[in-house]
Every structure is written in structure tokens, then in C-alpha cells.
Coordinates of C-alpha atoms in Angstrom, one line a residue:
Chain B
M1 CA -93.9 -45.2 -166.5
T2 CA -94.7 -46.4 -169.7
I3 CA -96.5 -44.0 -172.9
L4 CA -98.5 -44.7 -175.6
V5 CA -97.8 -43.0 -179.0
I6 CA -100.6 -43.1 -181.5
A7 CA -99.1 -44.1 -184.9
E8 CA -99.9 -41.3 -187.8
H9 CA -100.1 -42.8 -190.6
D10 CA -102.6 -44.2 -194.6
N11 CA -102.3 -47.9 -193.6
K12 CA -99.8 -47.9 -196.2
V13 CA -96.7 -45.8 -195.2
L14 CA -96.0 -44.4 -191.3
A15 CA -96.1 -40.4 -191.6
P16 CA -92.6 -38.3 -190.2
A17 CA -94.9 -37.0 -187.7
T18 CA -95.0 -40.4 -185.5
L19 CA -91.1 -39.3 -185.2
N20 CA -91.5 -35.8 -183.8
T21 CA -94.2 -37.5 -181.3
V22 CA -92.3 -40.0 -180.4
A23 CA -89.4 -37.6 -180.1
A24 CA -91.4 -36.4 -177.6
A25 CA -92.6 -39.4 -175.6
A26 CA -88.2 -40.1 -175.2
K27 CA -88.6 -36.3 -173.4
I28 CA -91.1 -37.4 -171.1
G29 CA -89.2 -40.8 -170.5
G30 CA -89.9 -44.4 -169.4
D31 CA -90.9 -47.3 -172.3
I32 CA -92.6 -46.3 -175.6
H33 CA -95.0 -48.6 -177.1
V34 CA -96.8 -47.7 -180.6
L35 CA -100.2 -48.2 -181.4
V36 CA -100.8 -49.1 -185.3
A37 CA -104.1 -48.5 -185.8
G38 CA -106.1 -49.1 -189.6
Q39 CA -106.8 -52.3 -192.6
D40 CA -103.4 -54.0 -193.7
V41 CA -101.2 -52.0 -191.5
G42 CA -98.7 -54.8 -191.7
A43 CA -96.3 -52.6 -193.1
V44 CA -96.9 -49.5 -191.0
A45 CA -95.9 -51.8 -187.9
D46 CA -92.7 -52.7 -189.2
A47 CA -91.8 -49.4 -189.8
A48 CA -93.0 -48.7 -186.3
A49 CA -90.8 -51.0 -184.9
K50 CA -87.5 -49.7 -186.7
I51 CA -88.3 -46.5 -184.9
A52 CA -85.4 -45.4 -182.6
G53 CA -86.5 -45.6 -178.5
V54 CA -89.7 -47.7 -179.7
S55 CA -90.2 -51.2 -177.3
K56 CA -93.4 -53.1 -178.3
V57 CA -96.0 -51.8 -181.3
L58 CA -99.4 -52.4 -181.0
A59 CA -101.3 -53.7 -184.7
A60 CA -104.4 -53.6 -184.1
D61 CA -105.9 -54.3 -187.9
N62 CA -109.5 -54.7 -188.4
A63 CA -111.5 -53.0 -191.4
A64 CA -112.9 -50.9 -188.5
Y65 CA -110.6 -48.8 -188.3
A66 CA -110.0 -48.6 -192.0
H67 CA -110.4 -44.7 -191.7
Q68 CA -109.9 -43.9 -188.5
L69 CA -113.4 -43.1 -187.8
P70 CA -112.5 -41.5 -184.2
E71 CA -116.1 -43.2 -183.8
N72 CA -114.1 -46.0 -183.5
V73 CA -110.8 -45.5 -183.4
A74 CA -111.5 -43.6 -180.0
P75 CA -112.9 -46.8 -178.0
L76 CA -110.0 -48.9 -178.7
V77 CA -107.3 -45.8 -177.3
A78 CA -108.6 -45.3 -174.1
E79 CA -109.2 -50.0 -173.7
L80 CA -105.4 -49.5 -174.4
G81 CA -105.0 -46.9 -173.1
A82 CA -105.7 -47.4 -169.2
G83 CA -102.8 -48.7 -168.3
Y84 CA -100.6 -45.9 -169.9
S85 CA -99.1 -42.4 -167.8
H86 CA -99.5 -40.7 -170.8
I87 CA -101.2 -41.5 -174.5
L88 CA -99.8 -38.8 -177.4
A89 CA -101.1 -38.3 -180.9
A90 CA -99.1 -35.7 -183.3
A91 CA -101.6 -32.9 -183.9
T92 CA -102.2 -33.9 -187.5
S93 CA -106.1 -33.5 -188.7
N94 CA -106.5 -37.2 -187.4
G95 CA -104.9 -36.7 -184.5
K96 CA -106.9 -33.6 -183.4
N97 CA -109.9 -35.3 -184.5
I98 CA -109.5 -38.7 -182.6
L99 CA -107.8 -37.9 -179.4
P100 CA -110.0 -35.3 -177.3
R101 CA -112.4 -38.3 -177.9
V102 CA -110.5 -40.6 -176.2
A103 CA -109.7 -38.1 -173.3
A104 CA -113.5 -37.8 -173.0
Q105 CA -114.2 -41.5 -172.4
L106 CA -111.2 -41.5 -170.0
D107 CA -112.7 -38.6 -168.3
V108 CA -110.0 -36.4 -168.4
D109 CA -108.7 -32.9 -169.5
Q110 CA -106.5 -33.2 -173.0
I111 CA -102.9 -30.9 -173.5
S112 CA -103.2 -29.7 -177.0
E113 CA -100.4 -28.9 -179.0
I114 CA -97.5 -29.1 -176.8
V115 CA -94.2 -27.9 -178.4
S116 CA -92.1 -28.9 -175.2
V117 CA -92.0 -30.9 -172.2
E118 CA -90.8 -29.7 -169.2
S119 CA -91.2 -33.1 -166.5
A120 CA -92.9 -35.4 -167.4
D121 CA -96.4 -33.7 -166.0
T122 CA -95.6 -30.6 -167.1
F123 CA -96.1 -28.8 -171.0
K124 CA -96.0 -25.4 -172.9
R125 CA -98.6 -25.2 -175.4
P126 CA -99.0 -21.7 -177.2
I127 CA -102.1 -20.1 -176.8
Y128 CA -103.8 -17.0 -178.0
A129 CA -102.6 -18.0 -181.9
G130 CA -99.0 -18.1 -180.5
N131 CA -99.2 -14.5 -179.0
A132 CA -98.9 -16.5 -175.3
I133 CA -96.9 -19.8 -174.5
A134 CA -98.7 -21.2 -171.3
T135 CA -96.9 -23.5 -169.1
V136 CA -100.2 -26.3 -167.7
Q137 CA -99.2 -29.1 -165.5
S138 CA -101.8 -32.2 -165.9
T139 CA -102.8 -34.2 -162.0
A140 CA -104.7 -37.0 -164.1
A141 CA -103.7 -40.6 -163.7
I142 CA -103.6 -40.7 -168.1
K143 CA -102.5 -37.9 -169.4
V144 CA -103.3 -37.2 -172.9
I145 CA -101.8 -35.1 -175.3
T146 CA -100.9 -33.9 -178.7
V147 CA -97.8 -32.8 -179.8
R148 CA -97.2 -30.3 -182.0
A149 CA -94.3 -31.8 -185.1
T150 CA -92.9 -28.8 -185.6
G151 CA -91.1 -28.5 -181.9
F152 CA -89.3 -31.6 -181.4
D153 CA -86.7 -33.2 -183.2
P154 CA -87.1 -36.1 -185.6
V155 CA -86.1 -39.4 -183.7
A156 CA -84.5 -41.5 -185.7
A157 CA -86.7 -44.0 -188.1
E158 CA -83.9 -46.9 -188.0
G159 CA -82.4 -48.7 -185.3
G160 CA -84.9 -49.7 -183.1
S161 CA -86.4 -53.8 -183.1
A162 CA -89.0 -53.9 -181.0
A163 CA -91.8 -56.8 -181.4
V164 CA -95.0 -56.2 -183.4
E165 CA -97.6 -57.6 -181.0
A166 CA -101.1 -58.3 -182.6
V167 CA -104.7 -56.0 -180.6
A168 CA -107.8 -57.9 -181.5
A169 CA -110.2 -55.6 -179.9
A170 CA -112.3 -54.6 -182.1
H171 CA -114.9 -51.5 -182.0
D172 CA -117.1 -50.9 -184.1
A173 CA -120.0 -47.7 -183.1
G174 CA -121.3 -47.9 -186.1
T175 CA -122.9 -44.1 -186.0
S176 CA -120.7 -43.1 -189.2
S177 CA -119.4 -44.5 -192.6
F178 CA -116.2 -43.5 -194.7
V179 CA -118.0 -42.0 -198.4
G180 CA -114.7 -40.9 -199.8
E181 CA -112.2 -38.7 -200.3
E182 CA -110.2 -36.9 -202.4
L183 CA -106.9 -36.1 -202.2
A184 CA -104.6 -33.2 -203.6
K185 CA -101.8 -34.1 -206.1
S186 CA -98.3 -32.6 -205.4
D187 CA -94.8 -33.8 -206.3
R188 CA -93.2 -31.0 -204.2
P189 CA -92.2 -32.2 -200.4
E190 CA -94.9 -32.4 -197.8
L191 CA -95.6 -28.8 -196.6
T192 CA -94.9 -29.3 -192.9
A193 CA -92.0 -31.8 -193.5
A194 CA -90.0 -29.0 -196.0
K195 CA -86.5 -27.8 -194.9
I196 CA -88.2 -24.3 -197.5
V197 CA -91.0 -22.9 -197.7
V198 CA -92.4 -20.4 -199.9
S199 CA -96.0 -19.7 -200.0
G200 CA -97.8 -16.8 -201.4
G201 CA -100.8 -13.7 -200.0
R202 CA -103.9 -12.0 -201.5
G203 CA -100.3 -9.9 -203.5
M204 CA -100.3 -13.1 -205.9
Q205 CA -103.1 -11.7 -207.6
N206 CA -105.2 -14.7 -209.4
G207 CA -104.0 -18.8 -208.7
D208 CA -102.3 -18.5 -212.5
N209 CA -99.9 -16.6 -210.7
F210 CA -99.0 -19.0 -208.1
K211 CA -96.5 -20.6 -211.0
H212 CA -93.9 -18.4 -210.3
L213 CA -93.8 -19.8 -207.2
Y214 CA -93.9 -23.8 -207.9
A215 CA -90.7 -22.3 -210.4
L216 CA -89.0 -21.1 -207.8
A217 CA -90.3 -24.0 -205.0
D218 CA -88.8 -26.6 -207.7
K219 CA -85.6 -25.0 -208.1
L220 CA -85.4 -24.8 -204.1
G221 CA -86.8 -28.0 -203.6
A222 CA -89.1 -26.6 -201.8
A223 CA -92.8 -26.7 -200.7
V224 CA -95.2 -23.8 -201.4
G225 CA -97.7 -22.7 -198.7
A226 CA -100.3 -20.0 -198.9
S227 CA -102.6 -17.3 -196.8
R228 CA -105.8 -17.8 -195.4
A229 CA -106.1 -14.9 -198.3
A230 CA -104.9 -16.5 -201.2
V231 CA -107.0 -19.5 -200.2
D232 CA -110.2 -18.1 -199.7
A233 CA -109.8 -15.9 -202.8
G234 CA -110.0 -19.6 -204.6
F235 CA -106.2 -19.3 -206.0
V236 CA -105.1 -22.8 -204.6
P237 CA -106.9 -25.6 -202.5
N238 CA -107.2 -24.7 -199.1
D239 CA -104.8 -28.3 -197.8
M240 CA -101.8 -25.2 -198.7
Q241 CA -102.6 -22.9 -196.3
V242 CA -100.4 -22.1 -193.5
G243 CA -101.6 -20.8 -190.2
Q244 CA -103.4 -20.5 -187.2
T245 CA -106.2 -22.7 -188.8
G246 CA -103.8 -24.2 -190.9
K247 CA -100.5 -25.7 -191.1
I248 CA -97.7 -25.1 -188.0
V249 CA -94.3 -24.6 -190.3
A250 CA -91.0 -24.2 -189.1
P251 CA -88.9 -25.0 -191.9
Q252 CA -85.0 -23.3 -192.0
L253 CA -86.3 -20.8 -194.4
Y254 CA -89.7 -19.6 -194.9
I255 CA -90.6 -17.0 -197.7
A256 CA -93.3 -14.6 -197.9
V257 CA -94.7 -13.8 -200.8
G258 CA -97.0 -11.2 -201.5
I259 CA -98.5 -11.9 -197.4
S260 CA -99.1 -8.5 -195.0
G261 CA -98.6 -11.0 -192.3
A262 CA -102.3 -11.1 -189.7
I263 CA -101.7 -12.9 -186.8
Q264 CA -103.9 -16.0 -187.4
H265 CA -100.4 -16.1 -190.4
L266 CA -98.0 -15.8 -188.7
A267 CA -99.0 -18.5 -185.7
G268 CA -98.3 -20.7 -188.3
M269 CA -94.7 -20.0 -189.9
K270 CA -93.3 -17.5 -186.9
D271 CA -90.8 -20.4 -186.0
S272 CA -89.3 -20.8 -189.3
K273 CA -85.7 -20.1 -189.2
V274 CA -85.3 -17.8 -191.9
I275 CA -88.2 -15.7 -192.9
V276 CA -87.6 -13.7 -195.8
A277 CA -90.4 -11.2 -196.9
I278 CA -91.4 -9.6 -200.2
N279 CA -93.8 -7.2 -200.2
K280 CA -94.0 -4.4 -202.3
D281 CA -96.0 -2.3 -199.3
E282 CA -93.3 -1.5 -196.5
E283 CA -95.3 -1.6 -193.9
A284 CA -96.6 -4.5 -194.1
P285 CA -96.5 -6.4 -190.7
I286 CA -94.2 -9.5 -192.0
F287 CA -91.6 -6.9 -192.7
Q288 CA -91.5 -7.5 -188.2
V289 CA -90.8 -10.6 -188.2
A290 CA -88.6 -11.3 -191.3
D291 CA -84.9 -12.1 -191.2
Y292 CA -84.3 -10.3 -194.9
G293 CA -87.5 -8.4 -195.8
L294 CA -87.3 -7.0 -200.3
V295 CA -89.5 -4.2 -200.3
A296 CA -90.8 -5.1 -204.4
D297 CA -93.0 -6.1 -206.9
L298 CA -93.0 -9.6 -206.7
F299 CA -94.0 -10.3 -210.5
E300 CA -90.6 -9.0 -211.1
A301 CA -88.5 -10.2 -207.1
V302 CA -89.6 -13.5 -207.9
P303 CA -88.7 -14.5 -211.7
E304 CA -85.4 -12.8 -210.2
L305 CA -84.6 -14.6 -207.4
E306 CA -85.3 -18.3 -209.8
K307 CA -82.5 -17.2 -212.3
L308 CA -80.4 -16.5 -209.3
V309 CA -80.9 -19.1 -206.9
Chain M
M1 CA -135.5 -30.6 -186.1
K2 CA -133.5 -29.1 -183.7
V3 CA -130.4 -27.8 -184.0
L4 CA -128.3 -26.7 -181.2
V5 CA -125.4 -24.3 -181.5
A6 CA -122.1 -23.3 -178.7
V7 CA -120.6 -20.2 -179.4
K8 CA -118.0 -18.7 -177.4
R9 CA -117.7 -15.3 -176.3
V10 CA -113.7 -14.6 -176.9
V11 CA -110.9 -11.3 -177.2
D12 CA -111.5 -9.9 -181.1
Y13 CA -109.5 -11.7 -183.2
N14 CA -107.7 -8.4 -184.5
V15 CA -106.8 -7.7 -181.4
K16 CA -102.8 -8.6 -180.4
V17 CA -103.4 -9.4 -176.7
R18 CA -100.6 -8.7 -173.8
V19 CA -99.5 -11.1 -171.6
K20 CA -99.9 -9.9 -167.8
A21 CA -96.6 -9.0 -166.3
D22 CA -97.1 -10.9 -163.5
N23 CA -97.7 -13.9 -166.0
S24 CA -100.4 -15.2 -164.8
G25 CA -102.1 -15.1 -168.3
V26 CA -102.9 -12.3 -171.1
D27 CA -104.8 -9.1 -169.8
L28 CA -107.8 -8.9 -171.1
A29 CA -109.2 -5.8 -169.6
N30 CA -110.7 -3.3 -171.9
V31 CA -110.0 -5.3 -174.4
K32 CA -112.5 -6.2 -177.3
M33 CA -114.2 -9.4 -177.0
S34 CA -116.7 -11.3 -179.8
M35 CA -118.3 -14.0 -180.7
N36 CA -115.9 -16.7 -181.8
P37 CA -115.1 -17.0 -185.4
F38 CA -115.7 -20.8 -185.6
C39 CA -118.9 -20.0 -184.1
E40 CA -120.0 -17.3 -186.0
I41 CA -119.2 -19.9 -188.8
A42 CA -121.8 -22.3 -186.8
V43 CA -124.5 -20.3 -186.2
E44 CA -124.6 -18.9 -190.3
E45 CA -125.1 -22.9 -190.5
A46 CA -127.5 -23.4 -188.5
V47 CA -129.4 -20.1 -190.3
R48 CA -128.7 -21.8 -193.6
L49 CA -130.1 -24.9 -192.5
K50 CA -133.2 -23.4 -191.0
E51 CA -133.6 -21.4 -194.5
K52 CA -133.2 -24.6 -196.6
G53 CA -136.2 -25.5 -194.5
V54 CA -134.2 -28.4 -192.7
A55 CA -134.1 -27.2 -189.1
T56 CA -137.4 -26.1 -187.4
E57 CA -135.7 -24.5 -184.3
I58 CA -132.0 -23.2 -183.2
V59 CA -131.1 -23.1 -180.1
V60 CA -127.4 -21.3 -179.5
V61 CA -126.4 -21.9 -175.7
S62 CA -122.9 -20.2 -174.4
I63 CA -120.8 -21.4 -171.0
G64 CA -119.1 -18.5 -170.0
P65 CA -119.5 -15.2 -167.7
A66 CA -122.7 -13.0 -167.3
T67 CA -121.3 -10.9 -170.2
A68 CA -121.5 -13.4 -173.0
Q69 CA -125.2 -12.6 -173.1
E70 CA -123.9 -10.3 -175.7
Q71 CA -123.1 -13.0 -178.1
L72 CA -125.7 -15.0 -177.7
R73 CA -128.1 -11.9 -178.3
T74 CA -125.4 -11.2 -181.7
A75 CA -126.6 -14.9 -182.4
L76 CA -130.2 -14.1 -182.1
A77 CA -129.7 -11.9 -183.8
L78 CA -128.3 -13.9 -186.9
G79 CA -131.2 -15.9 -186.7
A80 CA -131.7 -18.3 -183.6
D81 CA -134.9 -19.0 -182.0
R82 CA -134.2 -18.9 -177.9
A83 CA -130.9 -19.0 -175.8
I84 CA -129.4 -20.6 -172.9
L85 CA -126.1 -18.9 -171.3
V86 CA -125.1 -21.3 -168.7
E87 CA -123.3 -19.2 -166.1
S88 CA -119.6 -19.8 -165.0
A89 CA -116.7 -16.6 -163.6
E90 CA -113.9 -19.0 -163.5
E91 CA -112.9 -20.2 -166.7
L92 CA -113.4 -24.0 -168.2
T93 CA -111.7 -26.7 -169.5
S94 CA -112.9 -27.9 -172.5
L95 CA -114.0 -31.1 -171.0
A96 CA -115.6 -29.0 -168.5
V97 CA -117.5 -27.4 -171.3
A98 CA -118.2 -30.5 -173.5
K99 CA -119.9 -31.8 -169.7
L100 CA -122.1 -29.0 -169.4
L101 CA -123.4 -28.9 -173.4
K102 CA -123.9 -32.6 -172.4
A103 CA -126.2 -31.9 -169.6
V104 CA -128.1 -29.0 -172.0
V105 CA -128.3 -32.1 -175.2
D106 CA -129.7 -33.8 -172.9
K107 CA -131.8 -31.4 -171.7
E108 CA -133.0 -30.2 -175.4
Q109 CA -132.9 -33.0 -177.4
P110 CA -131.3 -32.1 -180.8
Q111 CA -131.4 -34.1 -184.0
L112 CA -127.4 -31.6 -184.6
V113 CA -125.3 -29.9 -182.7
I114 CA -122.8 -27.7 -184.5
L115 CA -119.8 -26.1 -182.7
G116 CA -116.6 -24.0 -184.4
K117 CA -113.7 -26.3 -185.0
Q118 CA -111.5 -24.6 -182.1
A119 CA -111.8 -21.4 -180.8
I120 CA -108.8 -18.8 -180.9
D121 CA -108.7 -18.1 -177.1
S122 CA -107.3 -22.0 -175.7
D123 CA -106.8 -22.8 -179.1
N124 CA -107.6 -26.2 -178.2
N125 CA -109.8 -27.9 -180.8
Q126 CA -111.4 -30.6 -178.3
T127 CA -114.9 -29.4 -177.0
G128 CA -117.0 -30.7 -179.9
Q129 CA -114.8 -34.0 -180.0
M130 CA -115.3 -34.8 -176.4
L131 CA -119.3 -33.8 -176.7
A132 CA -119.0 -36.8 -179.1
A133 CA -117.7 -38.6 -177.1
L134 CA -119.5 -38.0 -174.2
T135 CA -123.1 -38.5 -175.8
G136 CA -122.1 -41.5 -178.3
Y137 CA -123.4 -39.7 -181.6
G138 CA -121.0 -40.0 -184.1
Q139 CA -118.7 -36.1 -185.2
G140 CA -117.4 -34.1 -188.4
T141 CA -114.7 -32.6 -187.4
F142 CA -113.5 -29.8 -189.3
A143 CA -116.7 -29.5 -191.8
S144 CA -116.2 -27.3 -195.0
K145 CA -120.2 -29.1 -196.6
V146 CA -123.2 -30.1 -194.5
E147 CA -125.9 -32.0 -195.6
V148 CA -128.6 -33.7 -194.2
S149 CA -131.1 -36.2 -195.5
G150 CA -133.5 -38.3 -193.2
D151 CA -131.8 -39.7 -190.3
S152 CA -128.0 -39.1 -191.2
V153 CA -125.9 -35.7 -192.5
A154 CA -122.9 -36.3 -194.9
V155 CA -120.0 -34.2 -193.7
T156 CA -116.8 -33.3 -196.1
R157 CA -114.4 -32.6 -194.0
E158 CA -110.8 -30.3 -194.5
I159 CA -107.8 -32.7 -193.8
D160 CA -104.5 -32.3 -193.8
G161 CA -103.9 -33.5 -197.2
G162 CA -107.6 -33.2 -199.2
A163 CA -110.7 -33.8 -198.4
Q164 CA -112.7 -36.5 -196.9
T165 CA -116.4 -37.6 -196.6
V166 CA -118.1 -39.1 -194.1
S167 CA -121.7 -39.9 -193.1
L168 CA -122.9 -40.0 -189.3
K169 CA -126.6 -41.2 -187.9
L170 CA -128.3 -38.5 -186.9
P171 CA -128.5 -37.5 -183.6
A172 CA -124.3 -36.0 -184.7
I173 CA -122.1 -33.1 -183.7
V174 CA -120.5 -31.0 -186.5
T175 CA -117.8 -29.1 -185.9
T176 CA -117.0 -26.0 -188.6
D177 CA -113.6 -25.0 -190.4
L178 CA -113.1 -21.9 -192.3
R179 CA -114.7 -22.6 -195.2
L180 CA -118.3 -23.4 -194.3
N181 CA -119.6 -20.6 -195.4
E182 CA -119.8 -16.6 -195.0
P183 CA -121.2 -15.3 -192.1
R184 CA -123.9 -13.2 -192.9
Y185 CA -123.8 -9.7 -190.3
A186 CA -126.8 -8.9 -187.9
S187 CA -129.3 -6.3 -189.2
L188 CA -130.7 -3.5 -186.9
P189 CA -134.2 -4.6 -187.2
N190 CA -133.1 -7.6 -186.5
I191 CA -130.8 -6.8 -183.0
M192 CA -133.3 -5.3 -182.4
K193 CA -135.7 -7.8 -182.7
A194 CA -133.8 -10.6 -181.0
K195 CA -133.8 -8.2 -177.4
K196 CA -137.1 -9.6 -177.1
K197 CA -136.1 -13.3 -178.5
P198 CA -135.6 -15.7 -174.6
L199 CA -132.9 -16.3 -172.7
E200 CA -132.8 -19.4 -170.0
M201 CA -130.0 -18.7 -167.4
L202 CA -128.7 -22.2 -165.9
T203 CA -125.6 -22.4 -163.6
P204 CA -123.2 -25.9 -163.5
D205 CA -124.9 -26.9 -160.4
A206 CA -128.0 -26.3 -162.0
L207 CA -127.6 -28.7 -164.6
G208 CA -125.8 -31.1 -161.4
V209 CA -121.9 -30.9 -163.7
S210 CA -118.8 -31.0 -161.5
T211 CA -116.6 -28.7 -163.6
A212 CA -113.1 -29.8 -161.6
S213 CA -110.2 -29.9 -163.5
T214 CA -107.0 -32.0 -163.8
N215 CA -105.3 -29.3 -166.2
K216 CA -103.4 -26.6 -163.9
T217 CA -101.8 -23.2 -165.7
V218 CA -99.0 -22.7 -165.0
K219 CA -98.2 -19.8 -165.7
V220 CA -98.2 -17.5 -169.1
E221 CA -95.5 -15.8 -170.9
A222 CA -94.7 -14.2 -173.8
P223 CA -93.6 -16.2 -177.0
A224 CA -89.4 -15.3 -177.7
A225 CA -89.4 -12.4 -179.5
R226 CA -87.6 -12.4 -183.2
S227 CA -84.3 -10.5 -183.3
A228 CA -84.8 -7.6 -185.7
G229 CA -84.1 -8.4 -189.2
I230 CA -83.0 -6.1 -192.1
K231 CA -84.0 -5.6 -195.7
V232 CA -82.6 -5.7 -198.5
K233 CA -82.0 -3.9 -201.7
S234 CA -82.3 -6.4 -204.2
V235 CA -82.4 -9.5 -205.2
A236 CA -79.1 -10.2 -205.3
E237 CA -78.2 -9.4 -202.6
L238 CA -80.8 -11.2 -200.7
V239 CA -79.5 -14.2 -202.1
E240 CA -76.0 -13.7 -201.2
K241 CA -76.9 -13.5 -197.8
L242 CA -79.3 -16.2 -198.0
K243 CA -76.6 -18.3 -199.6
N244 CA -73.7 -16.5 -197.0
E245 CA -74.7 -15.3 -194.0
A246 CA -77.4 -18.0 -193.5
K247 CA -77.0 -20.6 -195.1
V248 CA -80.1 -22.0 -195.9
I249 CA -80.0 -22.4 -199.5

């Protein structure tokens, strides 16, 4: 068995989610190759070669792959992937965008967002917003899978010494082009990788009040998240949303402030090790999953918490 | 131009589902069913394109049991012109659905196909991308803004670090994210009118599509329950517990 892992990167830096995906590949067992598709990806390919357990890195360096448009990258992955037993990608917005296109080109069903590997052909994944866990078995010759990063501990980023091999194949479907992007700027840790996450909901009342959470987060070295209600109300940008339709996090500590705890939100954070809820409504569903609950006005509790930690 | 919108009948998003005792699936008997929330956003976007004069006809399609006619009638009441139901009693994988949709696309020749980004039951997030692969069209997934101009469509997409805009040649596939729009409600007169709009029934056999699957669900279990937590009286007590008991700060 040889497994192809699609590297998650921005042409400059290899994203940590790649390490969790390699960890899933290691659980399946077999040789692990990593594909780095992009433009000027030399540094990313070198970083991928150092990942523990990786035996080969394929670097597809081409202007057509610069923004990882799925119309161009999917044919590349389908072509290279034909000789592999498994094709894995992280369940990031990129992985989710590209991999189903690859699966359809290979005429196989995909298994999305696995959280555990039972055997080389059997995997567990959450369905119904995490309210049920399905065990799925695949008989496909090539198993195409996205990996939920929080389900697997990352492998070491150093220690490997894989050979980097250039891939010449160029695919340019000519059906799509990149226009531009607007990335949210933040100095805090990345939401999906942070050890501590502080999240605010509708109870924050406005965007300005999130400054209380930022102050607390900076003291804890935490990332700041939000519920869908806070995002829809325009308090914070949507890339901060935690939930079924936003990001899935599983930090050591998740502090939910002014969040009621709708099913949709719980789907994104209920695998956190310790959950703290601060809410003035003692009936709020969030208290049913919280390890420590504090029924209090967040505008008094959060500044006090910031002073005490 | 013609717009095709795919909608799915799913368990209502407010329902807390229960896993069946025999672990064969979740219990959907006597549970409220609705149109998948992302599909509502897809229908709304098509209706807005029609109101702007960009779309001339909206065809809404669903693949599923005969009862999915209810969701198609809802879409018709919201502004779709006609509906197609590809009837299949068994639960289909995303690839099978994408193949059936490809057959409908071949038949209808729409310029734009709009789907939700994921169904809240299977949480797959695959069908739109797979349909794009099968048709060879460009894909604009997780769309928060859609602008058609001439023979192309500019799609602003929600990505992990922020937003990205791509331009796709028409025909193209778009999947909707939550912030694309706020879906409207169907008015009573429109619900009455929707009963008279055409609804065509098809089968996978009639479309010549095999729905065989390489995936099999072995079992479905309830997730591990979290042990009950405690309520603390003060912030000081909370900090003490986090430092000394949970040891997370």
C-alpha cells in the first residue's frame, strides 16, 4: 500500500494540518508520499521532506497550480493518484474543495472528515452535526479521504529525509481564474491549532465588546473564535466561526462566553478537552457540555478572569 | 439564462437526532423533515438572479424519496418555475447523486447550477464538486457572493483565512455558504400557486445512471457522552479549578 497525502500550504509555508493528515496515513500503514502542488513551492517541498514517516515528496511546480484552483489541481491528483491505494487531504477549505473533484474523476465515493482509522478500508466519521458517528467501509480500489485534523495528533515536523521529485505534469483546464483574496490579519494563534480558544456569542452584544475576549486571549496565548450568531450579527469576520459550518476545534481549553450552545456550535467544539461556559442564563444548553460553568454577567466575569489568570 | 438548483430533503436542523438501538442508523420515523438550510440559500440566490433579470428560468431538482415533492413545492413557492424529482427510495452517496444531477444537466443544459455546500445530515460537502468534475465545469464552492457578467461568473468564496474571489466561465457550478443571502419565506398565495407549477418525475433507470456505491455504512453509534460538569460560584473558583484540577492554564 502506498498513500498519497496532499500537502496543505500557501506556496510559502507548509500548514500544520498536513502533519495531522500524515498521522492518519501512518495509522492506515504503508509508504507515505506527499504531493506539494503550487507555484515556487521549493521551501514547502523541503519542509514536507522533513516530516517524520514520509518517504517521498512530489513537487508539482507550475503557474497553473499557484492558487490551487480545483479545475487544474484535481486532474493532476487524479493522474498521479491512479497508482496509490489511498489519497488523503486535510478537511480544510482547500481539501474540501479539491478532493471530491478528484474522487469523481476516479469514479469512487469519497469519505469525508474521518476522525479515526479502524483499518485500511474502514473509518469513523461524524454525521448529523456530530450527533452520530458512522463507521464506513470502502471497497474502492483507491480510497479518497479527507481527514479532520482534530481527530489525529500531528506527527513530528522534523526527523524525516525524503527525496523530493519534480512532477512535470501541467494541467490547465482554462475554465477558472484567480481574481483576488482578502485574508483576515491576526497575530494570535491559528484557531484550529490553538491550545486554548476563547469564543464569544450573541451575548457579546457588539463587535467592540470582543476587546474583552481579545484581552483575555492575549493573556492566555489563546485564539479567539465566535458562534454563528456573533458572525451573522457582524461582530467579527466569518473565518472566526466555530461550528458545523465553520471551523472544527478541539483545544485543551475552550471558553464559551455568551454562547447558548446550539447543536450547530457544539459540533465544532465538543471534542475540546475542557470546556468552560460563562453565561447569565443558567438554562443555556452549553452548560450540559461544560466541565465548568459559571452563571454570571460576562461583562463582569471576563475582565475579572483576565486579572486572575 | 437557465439556472438549475438542487435541493435535498433532510431532518430539520432543530431536531436533535437519536441513534437507533440496533446501530443501523439514526431514527427518522416521525421526525420533522425540511429543506436543507444551504439548499434554501441556493434557491434564494437563483430567485434573486431572476429578479435582477439575469436568470430567465429556474428549474429545481431533488433526488430522493417521493416525499421530497414537499421540498420541491416549497422551492416552487419561493420562486422556482418548475421542478424535477428523481425518485429513489434508497439513500444514495454523493457520487451517485452527482451522476444523476449530471444526467439532468445534460437534459436541461443550464448555464448555472447552484447547490448548497453541504447537507446537514451526511455532512459530506462533496456533491457540487463531484458534479463539477463530471461536467467538466468550473466550480465556485462556499460562495458568499455571486456576480454574473456576460459569459462568466465571479464567485467570492469563504476560505480558511478569509475570502477569495475566482472567475469561472459559464456554464459553472456554485455551492452556497451561509452568508450568501438570507432566504425569504414562502407566502400563502405563492404556496397555493406552487401547487399548479409543473413537477416532473424521473427515475435513475430512466436517466440511465447506475447508483452503485463503493462505500458501506457498517454501523452508526451515538458519540461518546461527556461526563457531567460542575457549576462554579465565582471567577476565583473557576481559575483555581482550571489551574489545579484541570491543569489547563
